[in-house]
PDB file of C-alpha atoms in Angstrom:
ATOM      1  CA  MET A   1      70.095 100.237  76.067  1.00 87.00           C
ATOM      2  CA  GLU A   2      69.105  95.963  77.089  1.00 91.00           C
ATOM      3  CA  ALA A   3      72.908  94.917  78.746  1.00 92.00           C
ATOM      4  CA  ARG A   4      74.098  91.162  80.294  1.00 92.00           C
ATOM      5  CA  TYR A   5      74.980  91.170  83.962  1.00 92.00           C
ATOM      6  CA  PHE A   6      78.569  90.042  83.692  1.00 92.00           C
ATOM      7  CA  TYR A   7      80.299  88.455  86.988  1.00 92.00           C
ATOM      8  CA  PHE A   8      84.172  88.900  87.786  1.00 94.00           C
ATOM      9  CA  THR A   9      85.849  87.668  90.129  1.00 95.00           C
ATOM     10  CA  ILE A  10      89.211  88.276  91.634  1.00 96.00           C
ATOM     11  CA  HIS A  11      90.945  85.467  92.809  1.00 97.00           C
ATOM     12  CA  SER A  12      94.121  85.791  93.674  1.00 97.00           C
ATOM     13  CA  ALA A  13      98.042  87.094  92.312  1.00 97.00           C
ATOM     14  CA  ARG A  14     101.203  84.999  93.288  1.00 96.00           C
ATOM     15  CA  ASP A  15     104.903  85.847  92.960  1.00 95.00           C
ATOM     16  CA  LEU A  16     104.441  90.030  92.531  1.00 95.00           C
ATOM     17  CA  ILE A  17     107.487  91.726  92.566  1.00 92.00           C
ATOM     18  CA  ASP A  18     107.566  94.050  95.359  1.00 93.00           C
ATOM     19  CA  VAL A  19     107.678  97.892  94.919  1.00 92.00           C
ATOM     20  CA  ARG A  20     107.760  99.167  97.807  1.00 90.00           C
ATOM     21  CA  THR A  21     112.039  99.939  99.088  1.00 87.00           C
ATOM     22  CA  PHE A  22     110.197 100.705 102.651  1.00 87.00           C
ATOM     23  CA  GLY A  23     107.427  98.454 104.638  1.00 88.00           C
ATOM     24  CA  GLU A  24     105.136  95.672 103.058  1.00 92.00           C
ATOM     25  CA  MET A  25     103.349  94.915  99.868  1.00 95.00           C
ATOM     26  CA  LYS A  26      99.474  95.344 100.200  1.00 96.00           C
ATOM     27  CA  VAL A  27      98.382  94.772  97.696  1.00 97.00           C
ATOM     28  CA  TYR A  28      94.303  95.535  95.493  1.00 98.00           C
ATOM     29  CA  ALA A  29      93.518  95.345  92.594  1.00 97.00           C
ATOM     30  CA  LYS A  30      91.348  97.341  90.220  1.00 97.00           C
ATOM     31  CA  VAL A  31      88.939  96.244  87.576  1.00 97.00           C
ATOM     32  CA  SER A  32      87.663  98.073  84.666  1.00 96.00           C
ATOM     33  CA  ILE A  33      84.792  96.190  82.007  1.00 95.00           C
ATOM     34  CA  ALA A  34      82.783  98.378  79.530  1.00 91.00           C
ATOM     35  CA  GLY A  35      82.976 102.150  81.453  1.00 91.00           C
ATOM     36  CA  MET A  36      83.074 100.660  85.058  1.00 94.00           C
ATOM     37  CA  SER A  37      85.362 100.199  88.050  1.00 96.00           C
ATOM     38  CA  GLY A  38      85.181  98.147  90.986  1.00 96.00           C
ATOM     39  CA  CYS A  39      88.250  97.354  93.324  1.00 97.00           C
ATOM     40  CA  THR A  40      89.091  94.361  95.625  1.00 97.00           C
ATOM     41  CA  GLU A  41      89.721  94.828  99.446  1.00 97.00           C
ATOM     42  CA  VAL A  42      93.314  95.797 100.415  1.00 97.00           C
ATOM     43  CA  ASP A  43      94.868  92.248 101.123  1.00 97.00           C
ATOM     44  CA  LEU A  44      96.873  93.346 104.357  1.00 96.00           C
ATOM     45  CA  VAL A  45      98.222  90.447 105.437  1.00 96.00           C
ATOM     46  CA  ASN A  46     100.333  87.761 102.389  1.00 97.00           C
ATOM     47  CA  LYS A  47     102.049  90.786 100.739  1.00 96.00           C
ATOM     48  CA  THR A  48     103.483  89.745  97.411  1.00 96.00           C
ATOM     49  CA  ASN A  49     101.088  86.643  96.813  1.00 97.00           C
ATOM     50  CA  PRO A  50      97.913  88.688  97.854  1.00 98.00           C
ATOM     51  CA  ASP A  51      94.303  86.823  97.909  1.00 97.00           C
ATOM     52  CA  TRP A  52      90.731  88.403  97.338  1.00 97.00           C
ATOM     53  CA  ASN A  53      88.173  86.354  96.375  1.00 97.00           C
ATOM     54  CA  THR A  54      86.245  89.535  95.503  1.00 97.00           C
ATOM     55  CA  ARG A  55      83.604  89.237  93.355  1.00 96.00           C
ATOM     56  CA  ILE A  56      82.169  92.677  91.041  1.00 96.00           C
ATOM     57  CA  CYS A  57      79.213  93.075  88.991  1.00 94.00           C
ATOM     58  CA  PHE A  58      79.141  94.944  85.726  1.00 94.00           C
ATOM     59  CA  TYR A  59      76.705  95.594  82.975  1.00 90.00           C
ATOM     60  CA  VAL A  60      77.899  94.667  79.481  1.00 92.00           C
ATOM     61  CA  PRO A  61      76.126  96.391  76.653  1.00 92.00           C
ATOM     62  CA  GLU A  62      73.927  92.975  74.897  1.00 91.00           C
ATOM     63  CA  LYS A  63      75.792  94.234  71.363  1.00 91.00           C
ATOM     64  CA  ASP A  64      79.240  94.310  73.205  1.00 89.00           C
ATOM     65  CA  ILE A  65      77.951  89.839  73.852  1.00 88.00           C
ATOM     66  CA  ILE A  66      76.251  89.416  70.496  1.00 89.00           C
ATOM     67  CA  ARG A  67      80.190  91.422  68.869  1.00 90.00           C
ATOM     68  CA  GLY A  68      81.753  88.051  70.538  1.00 88.00           C
ATOM     69  CA  TYR A  69      84.086  89.619  72.915  1.00 88.00           C
ATOM     70  CA  VAL A  70      84.414  91.606  76.506  1.00 91.00           C
ATOM     71  CA  ASP A  71      87.926  93.819  76.854  1.00 93.00           C
ATOM     72  CA  ALA A  72      88.798  93.862  80.491  1.00 94.00           C
ATOM     73  CA  VAL A  73      91.643  95.371  82.175  1.00 96.00           C
ATOM     74  CA  ILE A  74      92.625  94.277  85.508  1.00 96.00           C
ATOM     75  CA  LYS A  75      95.838  96.854  87.844  1.00 96.00           C
ATOM     76  CA  LEU A  76      97.258  96.118  90.854  1.00 97.00           C
ATOM     77  CA  PHE A  77      98.378  98.536  93.442  1.00 97.00           C
ATOM     78  CA  CYS A  78     100.435  98.506  96.450  1.00 96.00           C
ATOM     79  CA  LYS A  79      98.318 100.864  99.244  1.00 96.00           C
ATOM     80  CA  ARG A  80     100.686 103.435 100.958  1.00 92.00           C
ATOM     81  CA  SER A  81      99.516 105.543 103.628  1.00 89.00           C
ATOM     82  CA  TYR A  82     101.779 108.633 102.861  1.00 88.00           C
ATOM     83  CA  SER A  83     102.193 108.931  99.079  1.00 89.00           C
ATOM     84  CA  ASP A  84      99.799 107.609  96.377  1.00 93.00           C
ATOM     85  CA  ASP A  85      99.858 103.951  95.666  1.00 95.00           C
ATOM     86  CA  LYS A  86     101.971 102.410  93.599  1.00 94.00           C
ATOM     87  CA  TYR A  87     101.433 100.403  90.049  1.00 94.00           C
ATOM     88  CA  VAL A  88     102.695  96.335  90.659  1.00 95.00           C
ATOM     89  CA  GLY A  89     100.888  95.273  87.407  1.00 94.00           C
ATOM     90  CA  GLU A  90      98.683  94.759  84.501  1.00 93.00           C
ATOM     91  CA  LEU A  91      96.145  92.255  83.133  1.00 93.00           C
ATOM     92  CA  ASN A  92      95.231  92.732  80.002  1.00 92.00           C
ATOM     93  CA  LEU A  93      91.980  90.193  78.454  1.00 90.00           C
ATOM     94  CA  THR A  94      89.730  89.710  75.739  1.00 89.00           C
ATOM     95  CA  MET A  95      87.453  87.539  77.015  1.00 87.00           C
ATOM     96  CA  ILE A  96      85.717  85.683  73.812  1.00 83.00           C
ATOM     97  CA  ARG A  97      82.787  84.295  73.215  1.00 79.00           C
ATOM     98  CA  PRO A  98      81.413  81.935  74.844  1.00 74.00           C
ATOM     99  CA  PHE A  99      81.753  83.262  77.705  1.00 75.00           C
ATOM    100  CA  LYS A 100      82.459  79.865  79.877  1.00 69.00           C
ATOM    101  CA  LYS A 101      82.710  79.824  83.919  1.00 74.00           C
ATOM    102  CA  GLY A 102      85.629  78.708  85.128  1.00 72.00           C
ATOM    103  CA  GLU A 103      88.974  80.421  86.462  1.00 83.00           C
ATOM    104  CA  CYS A 104      91.884  81.355  84.337  1.00 88.00           C
ATOM    105  CA  ASN A 105      95.427  82.071  85.704  1.00 87.00           C
ATOM    106  CA  LEU A 106      97.657  84.449  83.644  1.00 90.00           C
ATOM    107  CA  SER A 107     100.513  86.765  84.154  1.00 90.00           C
ATOM    108  CA  VAL A 108     101.212  90.057  85.270  1.00 92.00           C
ATOM    109  CA  ARG A 109     103.198  92.641  83.102  1.00 89.00           C
ATOM    110  CA  ARG A 110     104.209  96.697  83.335  1.00 86.00           C
ATOM    111  CA  ASN A 111     103.074  98.797  80.977  1.00 80.00           C
ATOM    112  CA  ASP A 112     106.489 100.904  81.979  1.00 76.00           C
ATOM    113  CA  SER A 113     108.222  97.852  81.217  1.00 68.00           C
ATOM    114  CA  ASN A 114     109.388  96.970  77.814  1.00 66.00           C
ATOM    115  CA  ARG A 115     111.116  93.551  79.074  1.00 66.00           C
ATOM    116  CA  ASN A 116     108.327  90.210  77.691  1.00 70.00           C
ATOM    117  CA  GLU A 117     108.741  88.922  81.508  1.00 77.00           C
ATOM    118  CA  SER A 118     106.091  88.092  84.260  1.00 80.00           C
ATOM    119  CA  PHE A 119     105.823  90.191  87.370  1.00 88.00           C
ATOM    120  CA  GLY A 120     103.392  87.242  88.792  1.00 92.00           C
ATOM    121  CA  THR A 121     101.018  85.795  87.986  1.00 94.00           C
ATOM    122  CA  LEU A 122      96.622  87.007  88.664  1.00 96.00           C
ATOM    123  CA  LYS A 123      93.500  84.498  89.216  1.00 95.00           C
ATOM    124  CA  TYR A 124      90.149  85.505  87.851  1.00 94.00           C
ATOM    125  CA  SER A 125      87.286  83.769  87.124  1.00 93.00           C
ATOM    126  CA  TYR A 126      83.765  85.602  84.949  1.00 91.00           C
ATOM    127  CA  GLU A 127      80.936  84.434  84.125  1.00 90.00           C
ATOM    128  CA  LEU A 128      77.863  86.084  81.647  1.00 89.00           C
ATOM    129  CA  GLY A 129      74.135  86.809  83.816  1.00 89.00           C
ATOM    130  CA  ASP A 130      70.726  87.712  83.045  1.00 90.00           C
ATOM    131  CA  LYS A 131      69.845  90.055  80.648  1.00 90.00           C
ATOM    132  CA  ILE A 132      68.903  93.661  82.336  1.00 89.00           C
ATOM    133  CA  LEU A 133      67.067  97.063  80.962  1.00 88.00           C
ATOM    134  CA  VAL A 134      69.720 100.307  81.652  1.00 84.00           C
ATOM    135  CA  VAL A 135      67.825 102.817  81.353  1.00 83.00           C
ATOM    136  CA  GLN A 136      69.860 106.167  81.166  1.00 71.00           C
ATOM    137  CA  ASP A 137      68.495 109.692  80.872  1.00 64.00           C
ATOM    138  CA  GLU A 138      69.629 112.827  81.151  1.00 55.00           C
ATOM    139  CA  SER A 139      70.979 113.587  84.947  1.00 55.00           C
ATOM    140  CA  SER A 140      72.371 110.342  85.286  1.00 47.00           C
ATOM    141  CA  SER A 141      71.702 106.517  83.796  1.00 44.00           C
ATOM    142  CA  SER A 142      70.559 103.716  85.565  1.00 46.00           C
ATOM    143  CA  LEU A 143      70.357 100.264  86.535  1.00 49.00           C
ATOM    144  CA  SER A 144      66.691  98.261  86.620  1.00 47.00           C
ATOM    145  CA  SER A 145      65.358  94.603  85.899  1.00 46.00           C
ATOM    146  CA  SER A 146      63.910  93.172  82.895  1.00 44.00           C
ATOM    147  CA  SER A 147      62.204  91.087  84.571  1.00 39.00           C
ATOM    148  CA  SER A 148      59.454  93.056  86.922  1.00 32.00           C
ATOM    149  CA  SER A 149      57.972  88.939  88.332  1.00 31.00           C
ATOM    150  CA  SER A 150      59.979  89.185  90.643  1.00 32.00           C
ATOM    151  CA  SER A 151      61.318  91.205  93.885  1.00 31.00           C
ATOM    152  CA  SER A 152      64.394  89.134  94.193  1.00 33.00           C
ATOM    153  CA  SER A 153      66.060  89.717  90.979  1.00 35.00           C
ATOM    154  CA  LEU A 154      65.785  93.602  92.253  1.00 34.00           C
ATOM    155  CA  SER A 155      67.405  93.183  95.128  1.00 34.00           C
ATOM    156  CA  SER A 156      69.845  91.238  94.233  1.00 37.00           C
ATOM    157  CA  SER A 157      70.636  93.584  90.970  1.00 38.00           C
ATOM    158  CA  SER A 158      70.808  97.173  93.625  1.00 38.00           C
ATOM    159  CA  SER A 159      73.298  95.497  95.951  1.00 38.00           C
ATOM    160  CA  SER A 160      75.605  93.931  93.571  1.00 40.00           C
ATOM    161  CA  SER A 161      75.547  97.185  91.222  1.00 41.00           C
ATOM    162  CA  LEU A 162      76.281  99.386  94.486  1.00 42.00           C
ATOM    163  CA  GLU A 163      79.713  97.304  93.732  1.00 42.00           C
ATOM    164  CA  ASN A 164      81.149  99.849  91.152  1.00 43.00           C
ATOM    165  CA  PHE A 165      80.417 102.596  92.793  1.00 42.00           C
ATOM    166  CA  SER A 166      83.901 101.595  95.155  1.00 42.00           C
ATOM    167  CA  ASP A 167      84.408 105.302  94.051  1.00 44.00           C
ATOM    168  CA  MET A 168      82.108 106.382  96.639  1.00 42.00           C
ATOM    169  CA  SER A 169      83.589 109.969  94.946  1.00 43.00           C
ATOM    170  CA  ASP A 170      80.586 111.350  93.390  1.00 52.00           C
ATOM    171  CA  MET A 171      77.680 111.229  96.084  1.00 55.00           C
ATOM    172  CA  THR A 172      75.256 112.230  93.425  1.00 58.00           C
ATOM    173  CA  ASP A 173      75.249 109.720  91.248  1.00 59.00           C
ATOM    174  CA  ILE A 174      75.012 107.359  93.982  1.00 64.00           C
ATOM    175  CA  LEU A 175      71.846 109.087  94.920  1.00 63.00           C
ATOM    176  CA  MET A 176      70.232 108.925  91.791  1.00 63.00           C
ATOM    177  CA  PHE A 177      70.459 104.923  91.450  1.00 64.00           C
ATOM    178  CA  GLY A 178      69.289 104.730  94.888  1.00 67.00           C
ATOM    179  CA  LEU A 179      66.022 106.774  93.630  1.00 68.00           C
ATOM    180  CA  GLU A 180      66.276 105.041  90.796  1.00 68.00           C
ATOM    181  CA  VAL A 181      65.788 101.806  92.562  1.00 69.00           C
ATOM    182  CA  VAL A 182      63.440 102.944  94.622  1.00 72.00           C
ATOM    183  CA  LYS A 183      61.506 104.060  91.256  1.00 70.00           C
ATOM    184  CA  VAL A 184      61.745  99.919  90.147  1.00 69.00           C
ATOM    185  CA  GLY A 185      60.618  98.315  93.783  1.00 70.00           C
ATOM    186  CA  ILE A 186      57.715 100.038  93.646  1.00 74.00           C
ATOM    187  CA  GLU A 187      57.359  99.202  89.248  1.00 71.00           C
ATOM    188  CA  VAL A 188      57.554  95.745  90.438  1.00 67.00           C
ATOM    189  CA  VAL A 189      55.176  95.903  93.674  1.00 68.00           C
ATOM    190  CA  GLY A 190      52.693  97.586  91.162  1.00 68.00           C
ATOM    191  CA  ASN A 191      52.813  94.454  88.389  1.00 67.00           C
ATOM    192  CA  ILE A 192      52.630  92.676  91.334  1.00 71.00           C
ATOM    193  CA  ILE A 193      49.350  93.764  92.984  1.00 71.00           C
ATOM    194  CA  THR A 194      47.512  94.651  89.566  1.00 66.00           C
ATOM    195  CA  ALA A 195      48.434  90.725  88.505  1.00 61.00           C
TER     196      ALA A 195
END
């Protein structure tokens, strides 16, 4: 399946509501695009005004790019030590073509509130990247670069795509992904040698 890299950067949030009764806010963001998710680090310092400046690499099917829009959900959570993380708010986005590079600020909402009010603002940006080929087999889905002439594109695709595995709960998929990256690397080297 043809796809494109889709680089999504979570910059910061401002004036978030404080959902803690005791303790301080320690906020992180979870971004979901095209069935994949990635998280920022927890900001331990800035409380209700977190700064992350985290870039997460996704891949989006080419058919969605041609269709003209990409949906994303950004959920904000407060990290807690002794219980489940607490929901702060979210932003549901539909990014429309042309997928321009630039920063946006939008209001954070809560899905448990009927009120049409802002619970803070979120600053983000996104950028459409190169085409890639997503190879799927029975055991896992994996990613390989469609331009096999450059080993640097292979190393950047493998390191960027590992950010999508921030959960690390399914080690089998991660190992299969690593094996597929090695397989693609061998193919790239073989193409360079035979050229």
